[in-house]
């Protein structure tokens, strides 16, 4: 019994929360074509956000408050260079997580939300930048915290995004057919693979977008506000 005393209920709660979020998020994405026919793209985006964002906030707060639960698998915070490495990886992860679909006016439903089929910018590096960004983020934070709870959380997040790779390609195939098959031939899921195989080339001018500057500012603000966020979430007894 002592051998599993570290397996706190929070390990299962975080997996349950991730499952609920995954069903809501991926399910909402699958329903998008049908829903937009009846309620329109803007109302759909608003309803999708009203479901997804609160679930995401709950996940983040719960993770912050339980990140040290369970077994301490390793401790590398005092190793020189680890903190800088974690922040660099975290910054890189956000560059992958957001700019590919970063259109604030569409996210806020001010402009008509649309599904895009393109292969420019970061898509030249990987067809699924959000998956790559999430894996980098998980590696960085699991390395830093080193707890079984963080490891379980990271495994759940990675599995969700790997499912998202299959689910996203399936939806784009259904929507665009042969046009998306051509995009798949010129891009890759594994970062830089299509470039190394000569199927794609980088054009650095495509990275000169306001979205990347916005992400850089966001990372700087996150660095500054990180202690404040941790202090604020700790006041919620979730």
PDB file of C-alpha atoms in Angstrom:
ATOM      1  CA  UNK A   1       0.000   0.000   0.000  1.00  0.00           C
ATOM      2  CA  UNK A   2       2.884   2.354   0.819  1.00  0.00           C
ATOM      3  CA  UNK A   3       4.266   1.877  -2.681  1.00  0.00           C
ATOM      4  CA  UNK A   4       1.324   3.742  -4.228  1.00  0.00           C
ATOM      5  CA  UNK A   5       0.715   6.296  -1.472  1.00  0.00           C
ATOM      6  CA  UNK A   6       2.080   8.981  -3.816  1.00  0.00           C
ATOM      7  CA  UNK A   7      -0.726   8.334  -6.322  1.00  0.00           C
ATOM      8  CA  UNK A   8      -2.995  11.136  -5.135  1.00  0.00           C
ATOM      9  CA  UNK A   9      -6.567  11.625  -6.448  1.00  0.00           C
ATOM     10  CA  UNK A  10      -5.343  14.720  -8.294  1.00  0.00           C
ATOM     11  CA  UNK A  11      -3.607  12.461 -10.830  1.00  0.00           C
ATOM     12  CA  UNK A  12      -6.982  11.089 -11.879  1.00  0.00           C
ATOM     13  CA  UNK A  13      -8.779  14.430 -11.612  1.00  0.00           C
ATOM     14  CA  UNK A  14      -6.387  16.098 -14.066  1.00  0.00           C
ATOM     15  CA  UNK A  15      -6.834  13.235 -16.546  1.00  0.00           C
ATOM     16  CA  UNK A  16     -10.605  13.535 -16.169  1.00  0.00           C
ATOM     17  CA  UNK A  17     -10.471  17.288 -16.762  1.00  0.00           C
ATOM     18  CA  UNK A  18      -8.305  16.752 -19.824  1.00  0.00           C
ATOM     19  CA  UNK A  19     -10.733  14.171 -21.175  1.00  0.00           C
ATOM     20  CA  UNK A  20     -13.675  16.563 -20.743  1.00  0.00           C
ATOM     21  CA  UNK A  21     -11.720  19.339 -22.457  1.00  0.00           C
ATOM     22  CA  UNK A  22     -10.644  17.041 -25.289  1.00  0.00           C
ATOM     23  CA  UNK A  23     -14.232  15.897 -25.917  1.00  0.00           C
ATOM     24  CA  UNK A  24     -15.520  19.478 -25.853  1.00  0.00           C
ATOM     25  CA  UNK A  25     -12.703  20.905 -27.980  1.00  0.00           C
ATOM     26  CA  UNK A  26     -12.325  18.153 -30.581  1.00  0.00           C
ATOM     27  CA  UNK A  27     -16.050  17.458 -30.589  1.00  0.00           C
ATOM     28  CA  UNK A  28     -16.763  21.126 -31.173  1.00  0.00           C
ATOM     29  CA  UNK A  29     -14.269  21.188 -34.035  1.00  0.00           C
ATOM     30  CA  UNK A  30     -15.919  18.135 -35.611  1.00  0.00           C
ATOM     31  CA  UNK A  31     -19.349  19.771 -35.340  1.00  0.00           C
ATOM     32  CA  UNK A  32     -18.168  23.047 -36.870  1.00  0.00           C
ATOM     33  CA  UNK A  33     -19.292  22.443 -40.507  1.00  0.00           C
ATOM     34  CA  UNK A  34     -22.748  21.307 -39.375  1.00  0.00           C
ATOM     35  CA  UNK A  35     -23.159  24.036 -36.740  1.00  0.00           C
ATOM     36  CA  UNK A  36     -22.089  26.862 -39.041  1.00  0.00           C
ATOM     37  CA  UNK A  37     -24.841  25.956 -41.506  1.00  0.00           C
ATOM     38  CA  UNK A  38     -27.499  26.616 -38.869  1.00  0.00           C
ATOM     39  CA  UNK A  39     -26.108  29.343 -36.608  1.00  0.00           C
ATOM     40  CA  UNK A  40     -23.319  30.907 -38.687  1.00  0.00           C
ATOM     41  CA  UNK A  41     -19.545  31.079 -38.133  1.00  0.00           C
ATOM     42  CA  UNK A  42     -19.583  33.986 -35.661  1.00  0.00           C
ATOM     43  CA  UNK A  43     -22.154  32.545 -33.252  1.00  0.00           C
ATOM     44  CA  UNK A  44     -20.506  29.138 -33.498  1.00  0.00           C
ATOM     45  CA  UNK A  45     -17.110  30.660 -32.579  1.00  0.00           C
ATOM     46  CA  UNK A  46     -18.641  32.464 -29.595  1.00  0.00           C
ATOM     47  CA  UNK A  47     -20.352  29.295 -28.323  1.00  0.00           C
ATOM     48  CA  UNK A  48     -17.185  27.266 -28.917  1.00  0.00           C
ATOM     49  CA  UNK A  49     -15.171  29.804 -26.900  1.00  0.00           C
ATOM     50  CA  UNK A  50     -17.750  29.868 -24.103  1.00  0.00           C
ATOM     51  CA  UNK A  51     -17.294  26.114 -23.722  1.00  0.00           C
ATOM     52  CA  UNK A  52     -13.555  25.749 -24.344  1.00  0.00           C
ATOM     53  CA  UNK A  53     -12.109  28.745 -22.508  1.00  0.00           C
ATOM     54  CA  UNK A  54     -13.645  28.072 -19.062  1.00  0.00           C
ATOM     55  CA  UNK A  55     -12.533  24.435 -19.278  1.00  0.00           C
ATOM     56  CA  UNK A  56      -9.018  25.546 -20.234  1.00  0.00           C
ATOM     57  CA  UNK A  57      -8.895  28.005 -17.313  1.00  0.00           C
ATOM     58  CA  UNK A  58     -10.017  25.291 -14.893  1.00  0.00           C
ATOM     59  CA  UNK A  59      -7.300  22.984 -16.227  1.00  0.00           C
ATOM     60  CA  UNK A  60      -4.595  25.628 -15.850  1.00  0.00           C
ATOM     61  CA  UNK A  61      -5.611  26.573 -12.309  1.00  0.00           C
ATOM     62  CA  UNK A  62      -5.848  22.950 -11.224  1.00  0.00           C
ATOM     63  CA  UNK A  63      -2.435  22.204 -12.716  1.00  0.00           C
ATOM     64  CA  UNK A  64      -0.851  25.189 -10.964  1.00  0.00           C
ATOM     65  CA  UNK A  65      -2.307  24.187  -7.610  1.00  0.00           C
ATOM     66  CA  UNK A  66      -1.329  20.505  -7.817  1.00  0.00           C
ATOM     67  CA  UNK A  67       1.898  20.590  -9.830  1.00  0.00           C
ATOM     68  CA  UNK A  68       3.928  19.243  -6.894  1.00  0.00           C
ATOM     69  CA  UNK A  69       1.542  16.384  -6.094  1.00  0.00           C
ATOM     70  CA  UNK A  70       2.716  12.798  -6.124  1.00  0.00           C
ATOM     71  CA  UNK A  71       6.198  11.398  -6.410  1.00  0.00           C
ATOM     72  CA  UNK A  72       9.242  13.621  -6.962  1.00  0.00           C
ATOM     73  CA  UNK A  73      10.860  11.745  -9.832  1.00  0.00           C
ATOM     74  CA  UNK A  74      13.867  14.040 -10.215  1.00  0.00           C
ATOM     75  CA  UNK A  75      15.084  17.419  -9.027  1.00  0.00           C
ATOM     76  CA  UNK A  76      17.156  19.516 -11.422  1.00  0.00           C
ATOM     77  CA  UNK A  77      16.184  23.073 -10.450  1.00  0.00           C
ATOM     78  CA  UNK A  78      19.609  23.666  -8.927  1.00  0.00           C
ATOM     79  CA  UNK A  79      21.478  22.400 -11.991  1.00  0.00           C
ATOM     80  CA  UNK A  80      23.156  25.360 -13.748  1.00  0.00           C
ATOM     81  CA  UNK A  81      21.464  26.324 -17.012  1.00  0.00           C
ATOM     82  CA  UNK A  82      18.276  24.322 -16.471  1.00  0.00           C
ATOM     83  CA  UNK A  83      16.120  27.344 -15.664  1.00  0.00           C
ATOM     84  CA  UNK A  84      17.269  29.195 -18.782  1.00  0.00           C
ATOM     85  CA  UNK A  85      16.722  26.051 -20.867  1.00  0.00           C
ATOM     86  CA  UNK A  86      13.161  25.724 -19.546  1.00  0.00           C
ATOM     87  CA  UNK A  87      12.330  29.340 -20.366  1.00  0.00           C
ATOM     88  CA  UNK A  88      13.889  29.100 -23.844  1.00  0.00           C
ATOM     89  CA  UNK A  89      11.926  25.921 -24.581  1.00  0.00           C
ATOM     90  CA  UNK A  90       8.763  27.533 -23.232  1.00  0.00           C
ATOM     91  CA  UNK A  91       9.261  30.586 -25.463  1.00  0.00           C
ATOM     92  CA  UNK A  92       9.820  28.356 -28.495  1.00  0.00           C
ATOM     93  CA  UNK A  93       6.716  26.351 -27.611  1.00  0.00           C
ATOM     94  CA  UNK A  94       4.546  29.475 -27.749  1.00  0.00           C
ATOM     95  CA  UNK A  95       5.964  30.382 -31.158  1.00  0.00           C
ATOM     96  CA  UNK A  96       4.620  27.044 -32.382  1.00  0.00           C
ATOM     97  CA  UNK A  97       1.399  27.084 -30.378  1.00  0.00           C
ATOM     98  CA  UNK A  98      -0.132  30.323 -31.609  1.00  0.00           C
ATOM     99  CA  UNK A  99       1.010  32.107 -34.809  1.00  0.00           C
ATOM    100  CA  UNK A 100      -0.269  29.512 -37.297  1.00  0.00           C
ATOM    101  CA  UNK A 101      -3.849  30.388 -36.420  1.00  0.00           C
ATOM    102  CA  UNK A 102      -3.304  33.731 -34.699  1.00  0.00           C
ATOM    103  CA  UNK A 103      -6.008  36.064 -35.982  1.00  0.00           C
ATOM    104  CA  UNK A 104      -7.438  38.003 -33.070  1.00  0.00           C
ATOM    105  CA  UNK A 105     -10.292  39.504 -35.059  1.00  0.00           C
ATOM    106  CA  UNK A 106     -11.488  36.056 -36.101  1.00  0.00           C
ATOM    107  CA  UNK A 107     -10.932  34.571 -32.647  1.00  0.00           C
ATOM    108  CA  UNK A 108     -13.131  37.324 -31.225  1.00  0.00           C
ATOM    109  CA  UNK A 109     -15.645  36.729 -34.053  1.00  0.00           C
ATOM    110  CA  UNK A 110     -15.333  40.370 -35.176  1.00  0.00           C
ATOM    111  CA  UNK A 111     -14.301  39.097 -38.580  1.00  0.00           C
ATOM    112  CA  UNK A 112     -15.966  36.011 -40.017  1.00  0.00           C
ATOM    113  CA  UNK A 113     -14.066  32.962 -38.645  1.00  0.00           C
ATOM    114  CA  UNK A 114     -12.762  30.763 -41.443  1.00  0.00           C
ATOM    115  CA  UNK A 115     -10.898  27.519 -42.000  1.00  0.00           C
ATOM    116  CA  UNK A 116      -7.660  28.077 -43.889  1.00  0.00           C
ATOM    117  CA  UNK A 117      -5.619  25.772 -46.079  1.00  0.00           C
ATOM    118  CA  UNK A 118      -2.082  27.080 -46.404  1.00  0.00           C
ATOM    119  CA  UNK A 119       1.544  26.012 -46.148  1.00  0.00           C
ATOM    120  CA  UNK A 120       3.426  29.200 -45.383  1.00  0.00           C
ATOM    121  CA  UNK A 121       5.361  30.399 -42.353  1.00  0.00           C
ATOM    122  CA  UNK A 122       5.606  27.892 -39.551  1.00  0.00           C
ATOM    123  CA  UNK A 123       3.552  25.358 -41.523  1.00  0.00           C
ATOM    124  CA  UNK A 124       6.661  24.890 -43.670  1.00  0.00           C
ATOM    125  CA  UNK A 125       8.390  23.549 -40.550  1.00  0.00           C
ATOM    126  CA  UNK A 126       5.518  21.337 -39.392  1.00  0.00           C
ATOM    127  CA  UNK A 127       1.939  20.886 -40.522  1.00  0.00           C
ATOM    128  CA  UNK A 128       0.824  20.673 -36.895  1.00  0.00           C
ATOM    129  CA  UNK A 129       2.653  23.433 -34.999  1.00  0.00           C
ATOM    130  CA  UNK A 130       0.273  23.332 -32.034  1.00  0.00           C
ATOM    131  CA  UNK A 131       1.131  19.698 -31.412  1.00  0.00           C
ATOM    132  CA  UNK A 132       4.858  20.443 -31.622  1.00  0.00           C
ATOM    133  CA  UNK A 133       4.502  23.463 -29.346  1.00  0.00           C
ATOM    134  CA  UNK A 134       2.568  21.454 -26.773  1.00  0.00           C
ATOM    135  CA  UNK A 135       5.185  18.699 -26.722  1.00  0.00           C
ATOM    136  CA  UNK A 136       7.989  21.257 -26.236  1.00  0.00           C
ATOM    137  CA  UNK A 137       6.012  22.925 -23.426  1.00  0.00           C
ATOM    138  CA  UNK A 138       5.414  19.566 -21.738  1.00  0.00           C
ATOM    139  CA  UNK A 139       9.071  18.572 -21.971  1.00  0.00           C
ATOM    140  CA  UNK A 140      10.169  21.896 -20.465  1.00  0.00           C
ATOM    141  CA  UNK A 141       7.727  21.879 -17.551  1.00  0.00           C
ATOM    142  CA  UNK A 142       8.070  18.185 -16.792  1.00  0.00           C
ATOM    143  CA  UNK A 143      11.846  18.619 -16.697  1.00  0.00           C
ATOM    144  CA  UNK A 144      11.540  21.603 -14.345  1.00  0.00           C
ATOM    145  CA  UNK A 145       8.944  20.234 -11.926  1.00  0.00           C
ATOM    146  CA  UNK A 146       9.873  16.551 -12.058  1.00  0.00           C
ATOM    147  CA  UNK A 147       6.730  15.265 -10.322  1.00  0.00           C
ATOM    148  CA  UNK A 148       4.515  12.331 -11.218  1.00  0.00           C
ATOM    149  CA  UNK A 149       1.523  14.695 -11.420  1.00  0.00           C
ATOM    150  CA  UNK A 150       3.275  16.853 -14.017  1.00  0.00           C
ATOM    151  CA  UNK A 151       4.338  13.770 -15.954  1.00  0.00           C
ATOM    152  CA  UNK A 152       0.769  12.430 -16.010  1.00  0.00           C
ATOM    153  CA  UNK A 153      -0.528  15.847 -17.078  1.00  0.00           C
ATOM    154  CA  UNK A 154       2.024  16.043 -19.886  1.00  0.00           C
ATOM    155  CA  UNK A 155       1.201  12.547 -21.135  1.00  0.00           C
ATOM    156  CA  UNK A 156      -2.483  13.473 -21.275  1.00  0.00           C
ATOM    157  CA  UNK A 157      -1.781  16.719 -23.145  1.00  0.00           C
ATOM    158  CA  UNK A 158       0.497  15.022 -25.673  1.00  0.00           C
ATOM    159  CA  UNK A 159      -2.014  12.239 -26.319  1.00  0.00           C
ATOM    160  CA  UNK A 160      -4.738  14.822 -26.907  1.00  0.00           C
ATOM    161  CA  UNK A 161      -2.602  16.693 -29.424  1.00  0.00           C
ATOM    162  CA  UNK A 162      -1.534  13.510 -31.194  1.00  0.00           C
ATOM    163  CA  UNK A 163      -5.227  12.717 -31.583  1.00  0.00           C
ATOM    164  CA  UNK A 164      -5.642  16.278 -32.845  1.00  0.00           C
ATOM    165  CA  UNK A 165      -3.104  15.556 -35.607  1.00  0.00           C
ATOM    166  CA  UNK A 166      -5.218  12.690 -36.914  1.00  0.00           C
ATOM    167  CA  UNK A 167      -8.476  14.528 -36.318  1.00  0.00           C
ATOM    168  CA  UNK A 168      -7.288  17.733 -37.967  1.00  0.00           C
ATOM    169  CA  UNK A 169      -5.959  15.987 -41.074  1.00  0.00           C
ATOM    170  CA  UNK A 170      -9.191  14.016 -41.340  1.00  0.00           C
ATOM    171  CA  UNK A 171     -11.351  17.156 -41.188  1.00  0.00           C
ATOM    172  CA  UNK A 172      -9.213  18.995 -43.745  1.00  0.00           C
ATOM    173  CA  UNK A 173      -9.287  15.975 -46.057  1.00  0.00           C
ATOM    174  CA  UNK A 174     -13.080  15.912 -45.859  1.00  0.00           C
ATOM    175  CA  UNK A 175     -13.273  19.651 -46.529  1.00  0.00           C
ATOM    176  CA  UNK A 176     -10.611  20.117 -49.223  1.00  0.00           C
ATOM    177  CA  UNK A 177     -10.025  16.628 -50.638  1.00  0.00           C
ATOM    178  CA  UNK A 178      -7.229  16.489 -53.225  1.00  0.00           C
ATOM    179  CA  UNK A 179      -6.064  20.044 -52.462  1.00  0.00           C
ATOM    180  CA  UNK A 180      -5.182  19.023 -48.905  1.00  0.00           C
ATOM    181  CA  UNK A 181      -3.517  15.830 -50.125  1.00  0.00           C
ATOM    182  CA  UNK A 182      -1.154  18.036 -52.134  1.00  0.00           C
ATOM    183  CA  UNK A 183      -0.427  20.105 -49.026  1.00  0.00           C
ATOM    184  CA  UNK A 184       0.346  16.904 -47.112  1.00  0.00           C
ATOM    185  CA  UNK A 185       2.837  15.924 -49.790  1.00  0.00           C
ATOM    186  CA  UNK A 186       4.691  19.232 -49.391  1.00  0.00           C
ATOM    187  CA  UNK A 187       4.613  19.370 -45.582  1.00  0.00           C
ATOM    188  CA  UNK A 188       5.405  17.093 -42.655  1.00  0.00           C
ATOM    189  CA  UNK A 189       4.208  16.389 -39.151  1.00  0.00           C
ATOM    190  CA  UNK A 190       7.752  15.906 -37.821  1.00  0.00           C
ATOM    191  CA  UNK A 191       9.447  19.347 -37.681  1.00  0.00           C
ATOM    192  CA  UNK A 192      11.843  20.126 -40.558  1.00  0.00           C
ATOM    193  CA  UNK A 193      11.377  16.689 -42.163  1.00  0.00           C
ATOM    194  CA  UNK A 194       9.805  18.051 -45.362  1.00  0.00           C
ATOM    195  CA  UNK A 195      12.582  20.658 -45.576  1.00  0.00           C
ATOM    196  CA  UNK A 196      15.349  18.067 -45.124  1.00  0.00           C
ATOM    197  CA  UNK A 197      13.719  15.860 -47.746  1.00  0.00           C
ATOM    198  CA  UNK A 198      13.549  18.736 -50.235  1.00  0.00           C
ATOM    199  CA  UNK A 199       9.749  18.847 -50.326  1.00  0.00           C
ATOM    200  CA  UNK A 200       9.649  22.272 -48.698  1.00  0.00           C
ATOM    201  CA  UNK A 201      11.867  25.316 -48.148  1.00  0.00           C
ATOM    202  CA  UNK A 202      11.935  28.048 -45.522  1.00  0.00           C
ATOM    203  CA  UNK A 203      11.137  31.642 -46.451  1.00  0.00           C
ATOM    204  CA  UNK A 204      12.215  33.779 -43.519  1.00  0.00           C
ATOM    205  CA  UNK A 205      10.257  36.803 -44.761  1.00  0.00           C
ATOM    206  CA  UNK A 206       7.053  34.906 -43.934  1.00  0.00           C
ATOM    207  CA  UNK A 207       7.982  35.014 -40.257  1.00  0.00           C
ATOM    208  CA  UNK A 208       7.948  38.818 -40.203  1.00  0.00           C
ATOM    209  CA  UNK A 209       4.383  38.955 -38.955  1.00  0.00           C
ATOM    210  CA  UNK A 210       2.803  40.931 -36.096  1.00  0.00           C
ATOM    211  CA  UNK A 211       1.691  37.619 -34.569  1.00  0.00           C
ATOM    212  CA  UNK A 212       5.268  36.625 -33.772  1.00  0.00           C
ATOM    213  CA  UNK A 213       5.977  39.995 -32.173  1.00  0.00           C
ATOM    214  CA  UNK A 214       2.790  39.554 -30.154  1.00  0.00           C
ATOM    215  CA  UNK A 215       3.926  36.135 -28.944  1.00  0.00           C
ATOM    216  CA  UNK A 216       7.354  37.550 -27.994  1.00  0.00           C
ATOM    217  CA  UNK A 217       5.663  40.281 -25.943  1.00  0.00           C
ATOM    218  CA  UNK A 218       3.366  37.672 -24.399  1.00  0.00           C
ATOM    219  CA  UNK A 219       6.337  35.528 -23.335  1.00  0.00           C
ATOM    220  CA  UNK A 220       8.026  38.563 -21.771  1.00  0.00           C
ATOM    221  CA  UNK A 221       4.854  39.444 -19.868  1.00  0.00           C
ATOM    222  CA  UNK A 222       4.471  35.833 -18.793  1.00  0.00           C
ATOM    223  CA  UNK A 223       8.028  35.795 -17.455  1.00  0.00           C
ATOM    224  CA  UNK A 224       7.265  38.927 -15.426  1.00  0.00           C
ATOM    225  CA  UNK A 225       3.817  37.855 -14.218  1.00  0.00           C
ATOM    226  CA  UNK A 226       4.520  34.168 -13.566  1.00  0.00           C
ATOM    227  CA  UNK A 227       4.941  34.583  -9.781  1.00  0.00           C
ATOM    228  CA  UNK A 228       1.756  36.677  -9.673  1.00  0.00           C
ATOM    229  CA  UNK A 229      -0.196  33.999 -11.547  1.00  0.00           C
ATOM    230  CA  UNK A 230       1.008  31.290  -9.183  1.00  0.00           C
ATOM    231  CA  UNK A 231       0.096  33.401  -6.172  1.00  0.00           C
ATOM    232  CA  UNK A 232      -3.347  34.197  -7.575  1.00  0.00           C
ATOM    233  CA  UNK A 233      -4.246  30.607  -8.428  1.00  0.00           C
ATOM    234  CA  UNK A 234      -3.059  29.365  -5.036  1.00  0.00           C
ATOM    235  CA  UNK A 235      -5.880  31.356  -3.441  1.00  0.00           C
ATOM    236  CA  UNK A 236      -8.402  29.084  -5.183  1.00  0.00           C
ATOM    237  CA  UNK A 237      -8.713  25.827  -3.265  1.00  0.00           C
ATOM    238  CA  UNK A 238      -9.270  23.606  -6.304  1.00  0.00           C
TER     239      UNK A 238
END
